[in-house]
Structures are given as structure tokens and as C-alpha cells.
Amino acid sequence: MRTPDARASVCLFCAFRSRKSPCSFLPRKYSTPYNRTFRLKWGSLERPSPRPPKRDDSETVHSGFRRLDVRPKNNTRYRPGQQLQRATRGRVADADLIKLTIERLEHFFEQSNDPSFVVKTGLNANKATPHFAKFKSDLLRSFDEYSGSRKRHVPPPILGVLRQAYTENGESGIDAQLKFALQGFVANSTFTKSDILNQVRLADLRYPYEWYPATRAIQRKIHLHVGPTNSGKTYHALKRLEAASSGIYAGPLRLLAHEVYSRLNALGKPCNLITGDERIKVEGEEVSMSSCTVEMVPVNRNVEVAVVDEIQMIGNDHRGWAWTQAVLGLKAQELHLCGEERAVPLIRELAAAMGDHLEIHHYERLSPLRPMSTSLNGDLRKLRKGDCLVVFSRVQIHAYRKDIESLTGKRVAVVYGSLPPEIRAQQAKLFNDPDNDYDFLVASDAIGMGLNLSIKRIIFESTSRHNGEQLKTLEVPDIKQIAGRAGRYRTAADAAKDIIMEGSADSDAKNSIAVAVPAIPGTNLGLVTTLERMDLPIVQRAMQSEAGPITTAGIFPPDSIILKFSKYFPSETPFSYILLRLHEIARVHSRFHLCNLRAYIGTADLIQQVKDLTVADRISLCAAPVDTKDPGAHSIILAFARCIATQRGGNLLDIHELNLEILDQPVTTDREYLKQLESLHKSVVLYLWLSYRFIGVFPSQAMAFRVKGLTEAKIDKVLTEISLNKNFKDHLKKLKEQAILKAFQTQAGLAENGMQLSESTAMPVLELEDEMASLGLTHIPQNVSQGFPAG
């Protein structure tokens, strides 16, 4: 099929007008009257589809005024709880949607007299009033024209935009679209036709391979190591790295980068550590090895071997761009990618597109893995030596450690991501040693990313975790990856060592085409279960399910493209609008998707009020590890942004927004005290992150490391003294019960509305009552909170 030529974008103002015929400037997939095609049944009613069907072309063309989705393109993640809400909101009639939009519009313009609101919209204060009035009148006129002669006019495109926004995010979605439309109304009023054409050309992101011309000049050999957890795939890749004269390791977590950094240096291979907020360089020697987090990969460095771990995260909504950057850009003679089988089709396509030679190595588990038929029923006294309790809260990790030691009289080791590397290594060593009394491990989900721990049985404390906004049920790949750590990998590997080194097994290991190490029956069987009975069916179904293949790789526009794109906009244009506009008109190949913008947009809006920041400064700040949902972080990022804008005042002790006085207070188990310590820790980590990018502005790096260490020590001391009282435990259990009940309710509701679940999350509706009965649940409470995620 012929690829359509690039079309000029249009301003949002044009989207407000009703037309007697389809708009000629629309891409072909939108050139049919809105309410005459693309219909989807909702029960007995028919409503226009919120989204037209996907094109078969090799690219996706987006119109200039289409509803901006800050989620990634080609998003295939499925959330049944949210889907049921969207189905309900998608039924709203046009007249009701117009009425609701007018109400939100009036609320929107009530704020126009507030100077801070004008600043946030990025408008010139002198021109704000006429722009507001013109925007409002044109929008209302488009609604009046449509409502007055409905039979002779197709809906204005802005109505479809608002419907999608309301379906996805409710009233907040309408508010966001009104703000975006106003910014576009102002910014686009200055564009010429050639400006718009140049923007569209600049937003052509179909060929990210071309972003790395130096890498395309060489032909690499890509080794793809795939298999389940505890199969030795990363082990074989690291053995090749150890034998190389130069190399890079890139992992998803800082603790994995630390582990490889320590391993290489212990073997006499000088290795540097590079993470976002920490750089450790080996002094006095020529260093040819680097261990880093995947976002920090030096793509322009020539090396013999590069290892990229957890390659399946290339499809991640938020961080996938970093894996794509590593795969496309690393200048390595041999590139070793380690991950799950579901990444094979995508990597095969990418390798063919780049002209690189691909060799796939398949691995089998070193030990069998089986889900148990019973849970612990909440009784910690049923724990056995070698058990690992997986908990998704640092507070709960230490609370469970205390409870287990009290009930069993045995010692408990703890492992989680933010634990200092020296302490983490010590805790892992204590747990792996069979000759001491550290019988149990309480850990976070970080163990699923490849830490070598002698775990016999994985026990999920819960199958849902908080994602920053709400509780969310773990997805099938996450459950299987964590569960796969059971089976005493180190013991199995040691027991099979002699077998590997003999006969033909040696040849297989050398060629790495298929390495299957015989399991040792009985002693290394991995078991998986849950602490509570209600979570067990979810784990059992996940272990029997197979996640679908990864179809797209995440990308994010390079800084150079963002810089060039921003030059087409007036200086007062909000940077968040520039990012949104770029993502909206971007053309992306069907093999890729644009990663999530939400974190970038939050930071961009927050620092918009700081003047004298260059576009390059704003790009760096938007990429910084900032939690914009934390109100305490707002003043900190603004203070750091002002230091960058003025190029002074960046000494740690001169930034009064940092609550350093909390370090002088005595340690208590008060929740507010712990919250202030955690806030200070995040702020100091952000300071260190910025100190590597704005060296002259933030010079107190050594002091920041000292403050970070003191803060971590106090946090650990608080956590070791925390215990969960019975009321709080009952409250957590009730929340989990509601989450599971909501999952059943959601699936039943979707089935009733004629909708289908994805294979990875679906449960046949006929099984719902049986599952509820097995949990001792006979009815679904009417007061279960709405919007609870279920998958």
C-alpha cells in the first residue's frame, strides 16, 4: 500500500468549525462522517467508536488537532477496571457532552483573572483577555452551529476530541483538552504554512535507526539470550563480557549495575559505575569496562562486547525508549541481549532493519518450578527455611521482618532496591549461607530482576501494589518473573557444573545455541504460593498463562529534535505544549511507539514560571527523577530550577527549601517524621542527579553524598523499629479483598456489556462464582470503591 504524503497540520481553531462535508485536510482514516462509521456496540445501543480502527500502513499519521493522548502510542496494556468506567462514560449523548464542556469552559475562564493561571497557560498577560474571549466565542459558536442544525452537519472535530478525553479521564480530561486547545489557538495563530510543513517533517520519527549514523556504519553481531528466569541466560552473557578486552553492561536497576560493577572489579577487570545519581571511577588505571543503568548507556563508545539485560522492557510504556536506544545505538562488535522469549519477534525485525547478524540462544530452567495448591492462610509460623516473602512496601518489609523474628525465633534478611549496596550484599550472603540462623528473606520485587539468591519458595504477600495513584493488580509477566526466582538457582548451577564441563555439554555451552542443564530432582524444586488465600488463584492463573509477544519498541524524540522543534514557537509558549504538540503530530512506524509523556508534562508545567531557563535546561529538568505527585517536591524542583536559571546559589547549604534540620531531630517512629526523611532523601538524590549535568551550578556533591548516607541510616533505623498493628493489617487485608472483588465485578460487568478481556487477564465468567466460593466470598459488596484496577 502506498504511503500517503506528509500533510500540513492545522490549528485547533479550525477544528471548532462545523462543516457540511468531511474536512478535506483530514487523513483518510478520519475522512468519513463521525456518526456514520466505525460503530461499536455497547449492549443494545450503538455509539460511535472512541477510536477509529488502526491503519494497515507501515506508519501512523496523526492530524494536527486530534485529541492529545499523553499515554504512549500503540498502547496495548489492558486495565479492566478503568475499561468499565470508560464504557460508561462513552455512552454520554452529544448534547450532554456539550453541556458538560460548557460548564468546564466557564470554570476554566473564571480563573482567567488569576495572574498565576495566565502564567501557567504561557500567555502574554497583555494579550490574555482578547485571546480568552476569542477562543471561547469560537468554541461556543461551533457548538451552536452543530446543535441548531444537527441533521445537515457533521459534528465539529473538537467534539470527538472532547469525547475521547472524557471517556479516558472524565472531567479532568476535558479540562486538559481545553487548556491544550487554548495554547494551540494562541501558538498556531503565528504559524505560516511553511512553518507547519517544517514541523511535520521534523516530527517524522519513523526511522529511529538513522539517529545513530556511527553505529549504522558497522555491522554488529547480536546474540539474543532468551529463556525463563533461573535459566543462566544472563550468566552466559556476562561470561563473554568478562573475557572481552572492553565492554559495557546495562541493567534496569541500580542494584544490578552495582552487582556487575563489584563482580568485574573482583575479577581484576577495572570497571566504572555509571548511574543517574552516582559515578564511581577507578583511579590510576586504564578502564575499559563500564556498568550502568540502561538510561546512562554511552552509545558513542567503541567496545568489544555490550550486555543489555531484561530486553523485554523495550516495550515498556515509560522506560522502553532506553532499551531501544541501547539496541539501536551501542557501538559494540558483539551485542548480547538477555530477556524473555516474547521479545524474539521484535528483536528479529529490528536486527533485519539494521542489517546486523542475529543469533538466538534458547535456554531452559535449571530447576523445575511449580505453584502450590495451598497458601499460608496468613500464618507466618508456616514459613520454612529458604522462603522469601515478597512485599511491595519498604515499611511493610521491615514490619514483616520484625513479626517473623518474633513468631519463629529465627533471623530474617531483607533486600530491596534502595538498600545501600554494601548492606544488600551482606544480607544476601547471610541468607545464602545454609549454616547460620538467617532462615528467611523478606524482599521487594527487585529480586525478580536477576539477583542471585538461594530461594526455595516464593511467597507473595499480595498480588497488587500501589502505582502512585491506586492499587493495581500485578500483570502476568511480573508475577512469573518474581516467581521464577524460586528453585535455588545457585545450588542447581553448582550441582550441574560438572555436567556442563563434560562431553558435548561443553560444546553447547560454548556455542550457546541451546543450553539445558539437568535439574537435580527434589532438592532444587521451586515453589510459589501466597501469604493469603485470596491471592492464590491469581498467582496460579498467572503461572499457567503465557504473555503475548512484544510488538513495538518504545522511542522518545532526541533532544536535538525537541530543540529544533521548539524554535517554531513563541518564547512564551509553555514547554509542556511544545512536547505535547510534537507527540501529537509525530509519525511513528508501526514497529515503534512513543513513550509516556506524563512525568515530563508534570515537571514542565511546574517549572514554567521560572524565567531565563533555556530549552536545553528544561529538557534536562523534565528528564530528572522528580515525583510531581509529592507536594513537597514542588518547592525543591523550583529552587533547583532557579539556581540553573541564575547560574548561582547551588551550594547545598544555601538551598533553604532542603529540610536539613530533620537530621538533627531524634529518631521516632512517627509517620510524619519518616515522610520528611524520605522527602529529603529524594531531594538529595535529585541534587546529585543535577550535579552531574550542571557541574558549575551544584558544586556540593561530596556533601550531598554525606547527607544522603545520613538520611538513609536514619530511614533504616526508623524502619527497623516500625511494626504494623493488628488494625492496620486488617485494613490492608480488607483493601486487597476489595481489589479482588472489584476484579470479579469488573469482569462480570464487561462480559455483560459484550466486551472481551485480553488473554493475559481474562477469567471465564462462568468461573467467577467458583473462584469467589473458593475464597469464602459469597457476594460482592455494593460499596466497593469505583475505579479499582483489576489487571
CSV table of C-alpha atoms in Angstrom, one decimal, residues 117-330:
chain,number,residue,atom,x,y,z
A,117,PHE,CA,-3.3,31.0,35.9
A,118,VAL,CA,-2.2,33.2,33.0
A,119,VAL,CA,1.4,32.3,33.7
A,120,LYS,CA,0.6,28.6,33.6
A,121,THR,CA,-1.1,28.9,30.2
A,122,GLY,CA,2.0,30.6,28.9
A,123,LEU,CA,0.1,33.6,27.5
A,124,ASN,CA,1.3,37.2,27.4
A,125,ALA,CA,-0.6,39.0,30.3
A,126,ASN,CA,-1.5,41.9,28.0
A,127,LYS,CA,-2.9,39.7,25.3
A,128,ALA,CA,-4.5,37.1,27.5
A,129,THR,CA,-8.0,38.7,27.7
A,130,PRO,CA,-8.7,39.0,24.0
A,131,HIS,CA,-7.3,35.5,23.3
A,132,PHE,CA,-9.5,34.1,26.0
A,133,ALA,CA,-12.6,35.9,24.6
A,134,LYS,CA,-11.9,34.9,21.0
A,135,PHE,CA,-11.2,31.3,21.9
A,136,LYS,CA,-14.4,31.0,24.0
A,137,SER,CA,-16.7,32.6,21.4
A,138,ASP,CA,-15.4,30.4,18.5
A,139,LEU,CA,-15.8,27.3,20.6
A,140,LEU,CA,-19.4,28.2,21.6
A,141,ARG,CA,-20.3,29.1,18.1
A,142,SER,CA,-19.1,25.7,16.8
A,143,PHE,CA,-21.4,24.0,19.3
A,144,ASP,CA,-24.4,26.3,18.4
A,145,GLU,CA,-24.0,25.6,14.7
A,146,TYR,CA,-24.0,21.8,15.3
A,147,SER,CA,-26.8,21.8,17.8
A,148,GLY,CA,-29.0,24.1,15.7
A,149,SER,CA,-29.0,22.0,12.5
A,150,ARG,CA,-28.0,18.5,13.6
A,151,LYS,CA,-29.3,16.7,10.5
A,152,ARG,CA,-27.3,18.8,8.0
A,153,HIS,CA,-24.0,19.0,9.7
A,154,VAL,CA,-21.4,16.5,10.9
A,155,PRO,CA,-20.1,17.1,14.5
A,156,PRO,CA,-17.2,19.6,14.8
A,157,PRO,CA,-14.0,17.5,15.2
A,158,ILE,CA,-13.4,19.1,18.6
A,159,LEU,CA,-16.4,17.2,19.9
A,160,GLY,CA,-14.8,13.9,19.0
A,161,VAL,CA,-11.7,15.1,20.7
A,162,LEU,CA,-13.5,16.0,23.9
A,163,ARG,CA,-15.5,12.7,23.8
A,164,GLN,CA,-12.3,10.7,23.8
A,165,ALA,CA,-10.8,12.9,26.6
A,166,TYR,CA,-13.9,12.5,28.7
A,167,THR,CA,-14.1,8.7,28.0
A,168,GLU,CA,-10.5,8.3,29.1
A,169,ASN,CA,-10.2,10.7,32.1
A,170,GLY,CA,-13.6,12.2,32.9
A,171,GLU,CA,-13.9,15.9,33.7
A,172,SER,CA,-10.1,16.3,34.2
A,173,GLY,CA,-9.7,15.1,30.6
A,174,ILE,CA,-11.9,17.9,29.3
A,175,ASP,CA,-10.0,20.4,31.4
A,176,ALA,CA,-6.7,19.2,30.0
A,177,GLN,CA,-8.0,19.4,26.4
A,178,LEU,CA,-9.4,22.9,26.9
A,179,LYS,CA,-6.0,24.1,28.2
A,180,PHE,CA,-4.2,22.4,25.3
A,181,ALA,CA,-6.7,23.8,22.8
A,182,LEU,CA,-6.2,27.4,24.2
A,183,GLN,CA,-2.4,27.0,24.0
A,184,GLY,CA,-2.7,25.7,20.4
A,185,PHE,CA,-5.1,28.5,19.5
A,186,VAL,CA,-2.5,31.1,20.6
A,187,ALA,CA,0.6,29.4,19.3
A,188,ASN,CA,-0.7,28.4,15.9
A,189,SER,CA,-2.1,31.8,15.1
A,190,THR,CA,1.5,32.9,14.4
A,191,PHE,CA,2.4,29.9,12.1
A,192,THR,CA,2.8,30.2,8.3
A,193,LYS,CA,2.0,27.3,6.1
A,194,SER,CA,5.7,26.6,5.6
A,195,ASP,CA,6.2,26.6,9.4
A,196,ILE,CA,3.6,23.9,9.8
A,197,LEU,CA,5.1,21.8,7.0
A,198,ASN,CA,8.5,22.1,8.6
A,199,GLN,CA,7.1,21.0,12.0
A,200,VAL,CA,5.5,17.9,10.4
A,201,ARG,CA,8.8,17.0,8.7
A,202,LEU,CA,10.7,17.4,11.9
A,203,ALA,CA,8.2,15.2,13.7
A,204,ASP,CA,8.8,12.3,11.4
A,205,LEU,CA,10.1,9.7,13.8
A,206,ARG,CA,9.5,6.6,11.6
A,207,TYR,CA,13.2,5.8,11.3
A,208,PRO,CA,15.0,6.0,14.7
A,209,TYR,CA,17.8,3.8,13.2
A,210,GLU,CA,19.1,6.9,11.5
A,211,TRP,CA,19.6,8.7,14.8
A,212,TYR,CA,22.8,6.7,15.3
A,213,PRO,CA,24.8,7.0,12.0
A,214,ALA,CA,28.1,6.0,13.5
A,215,THR,CA,26.6,2.7,14.7
A,216,ARG,CA,25.0,2.1,11.3
A,217,ALA,CA,28.4,2.3,9.7
A,218,ILE,CA,29.4,-1.0,11.3
A,219,GLN,CA,27.8,-4.4,11.2
A,220,ARG,CA,27.3,-5.9,14.6
A,221,LYS,CA,26.7,-9.4,15.7
A,222,ILE,CA,23.7,-9.6,18.0
A,223,HIS,CA,23.3,-12.5,20.5
A,224,LEU,CA,19.8,-12.8,21.9
A,225,HIS,CA,19.7,-14.9,25.0
A,226,VAL,CA,16.1,-15.9,25.8
A,227,GLY,CA,14.5,-18.1,28.4
A,228,PRO,CA,12.7,-18.1,31.7
A,229,THR,CA,14.2,-16.9,35.0
A,230,ASN,CA,16.9,-19.0,36.5
A,231,SER,CA,18.0,-20.4,33.2
A,232,GLY,CA,21.5,-19.0,33.1
A,233,LYS,CA,21.0,-16.6,30.1
A,234,THR,CA,22.5,-13.6,31.8
A,235,TYR,CA,25.3,-15.7,33.3
A,236,HIS,CA,26.5,-16.8,29.8
A,237,ALA,CA,26.3,-13.2,28.5
A,238,LEU,CA,28.4,-11.9,31.5
A,239,LYS,CA,30.9,-14.7,31.0
A,240,ARG,CA,31.5,-13.4,27.5
A,241,LEU,CA,31.8,-9.8,28.9
A,242,GLU,CA,34.4,-11.0,31.4
A,243,ALA,CA,36.5,-12.4,28.6
A,244,ALA,CA,36.4,-9.3,26.5
A,245,SER,CA,39.0,-6.6,26.4
A,246,SER,CA,36.4,-3.8,26.6
A,247,GLY,CA,32.7,-3.8,27.3
A,248,ILE,CA,29.5,-2.3,28.8
A,249,TYR,CA,26.8,-3.8,31.0
A,250,ALA,CA,23.4,-2.1,31.0
A,251,GLY,CA,20.8,-3.2,33.5
A,252,PRO,CA,17.3,-2.0,34.6
A,253,LEU,CA,18.2,-1.3,38.2
A,254,ARG,CA,21.0,0.4,40.1
A,255,LEU,CA,21.5,-2.6,42.3
A,256,LEU,CA,22.1,-4.8,39.3
A,257,ALA,CA,24.6,-2.3,37.9
A,258,HIS,CA,26.3,-2.3,41.4
A,259,GLU,CA,26.4,-6.1,41.4
A,260,VAL,CA,28.1,-6.4,37.9
A,261,TYR,CA,30.5,-3.5,38.9
A,262,SER,CA,31.6,-5.3,42.0
A,263,ARG,CA,31.9,-8.7,40.1
A,264,LEU,CA,34.1,-7.3,37.4
A,265,ASN,CA,36.4,-5.4,39.8
A,266,ALA,CA,36.7,-8.5,41.9
A,267,LEU,CA,37.8,-10.5,38.9
A,268,GLY,CA,40.6,-7.9,38.2
A,269,LYS,CA,38.7,-6.2,35.4
A,270,PRO,CA,38.7,-2.5,36.2
A,271,CYS,CA,35.2,-1.2,35.8
A,272,ASN,CA,33.5,2.1,36.3
A,273,LEU,CA,29.9,2.5,37.7
A,274,ILE,CA,27.6,5.0,35.9
A,275,THR,CA,24.1,5.6,37.2
A,276,GLY,CA,21.9,8.6,37.2
A,277,ASP,CA,22.9,9.9,40.6
A,278,GLU,CA,26.2,8.2,41.1
A,279,ARG,CA,29.5,7.8,39.2
A,280,ILE,CA,32.4,5.7,40.6
A,281,LYS,CA,35.6,5.8,38.5
A,282,VAL,CA,38.6,3.5,39.1
A,283,GLU,CA,41.6,5.7,39.6
A,284,GLY,CA,45.1,5.1,38.3
A,285,GLU,CA,44.3,2.5,35.7
A,286,GLU,CA,43.1,2.4,32.1
A,287,VAL,CA,39.5,1.4,32.5
A,288,SER,CA,37.8,-0.3,29.6
A,289,MET,CA,34.7,-1.7,31.3
A,290,SER,CA,31.5,0.2,32.5
A,291,SER,CA,28.5,-1.0,34.4
A,292,CYS,CA,25.5,1.3,34.1
A,293,THR,CA,21.8,1.7,34.3
A,294,VAL,CA,20.3,1.4,30.8
A,295,GLU,CA,19.3,5.1,30.6
A,296,MET,CA,23.0,6.0,31.0
A,297,VAL,CA,24.4,3.8,28.2
A,298,PRO,CA,27.3,5.6,26.4
A,299,VAL,CA,26.2,4.9,22.8
A,300,ASN,CA,29.1,6.6,21.1
A,301,ARG,CA,31.8,4.5,22.7
A,302,ASN,CA,33.5,1.7,20.8
A,303,VAL,CA,33.6,-1.6,22.8
A,304,GLU,CA,34.1,-5.3,22.0
A,305,VAL,CA,31.1,-6.6,24.0
A,306,ALA,CA,28.0,-5.0,25.4
A,307,VAL,CA,25.3,-6.8,27.5
A,308,VAL,CA,21.8,-5.4,27.8
A,309,ASP,CA,19.7,-7.1,30.5
A,310,GLU,CA,15.9,-7.5,30.6
A,311,ILE,CA,15.4,-6.7,26.9
A,312,GLN,CA,11.7,-7.4,27.2
A,313,MET,CA,11.4,-3.9,28.8
A,314,ILE,CA,11.9,-2.4,25.4
A,315,GLY,CA,8.1,-2.4,25.2
A,316,ASN,CA,7.7,-0.6,28.5
A,317,ASP,CA,5.3,2.4,28.4
A,318,HIS,CA,7.7,4.6,30.4
A,319,ARG,CA,11.3,3.3,30.0
A,320,GLY,CA,11.2,1.4,26.8
A,321,TRP,CA,13.0,4.2,24.9
A,322,ALA,CA,16.2,3.5,26.9
A,323,TRP,CA,16.3,-0.2,25.7
A,324,THR,CA,15.6,0.9,22.2
A,325,GLN,CA,18.4,3.4,22.4
A,326,ALA,CA,20.8,0.7,23.6
A,327,VAL,CA,19.8,-1.8,20.9
A,328,LEU,CA,20.0,0.8,18.1
A,329,GLY,CA,22.9,2.8,19.2
A,330,LEU,CA,25.5,0.8,21.1
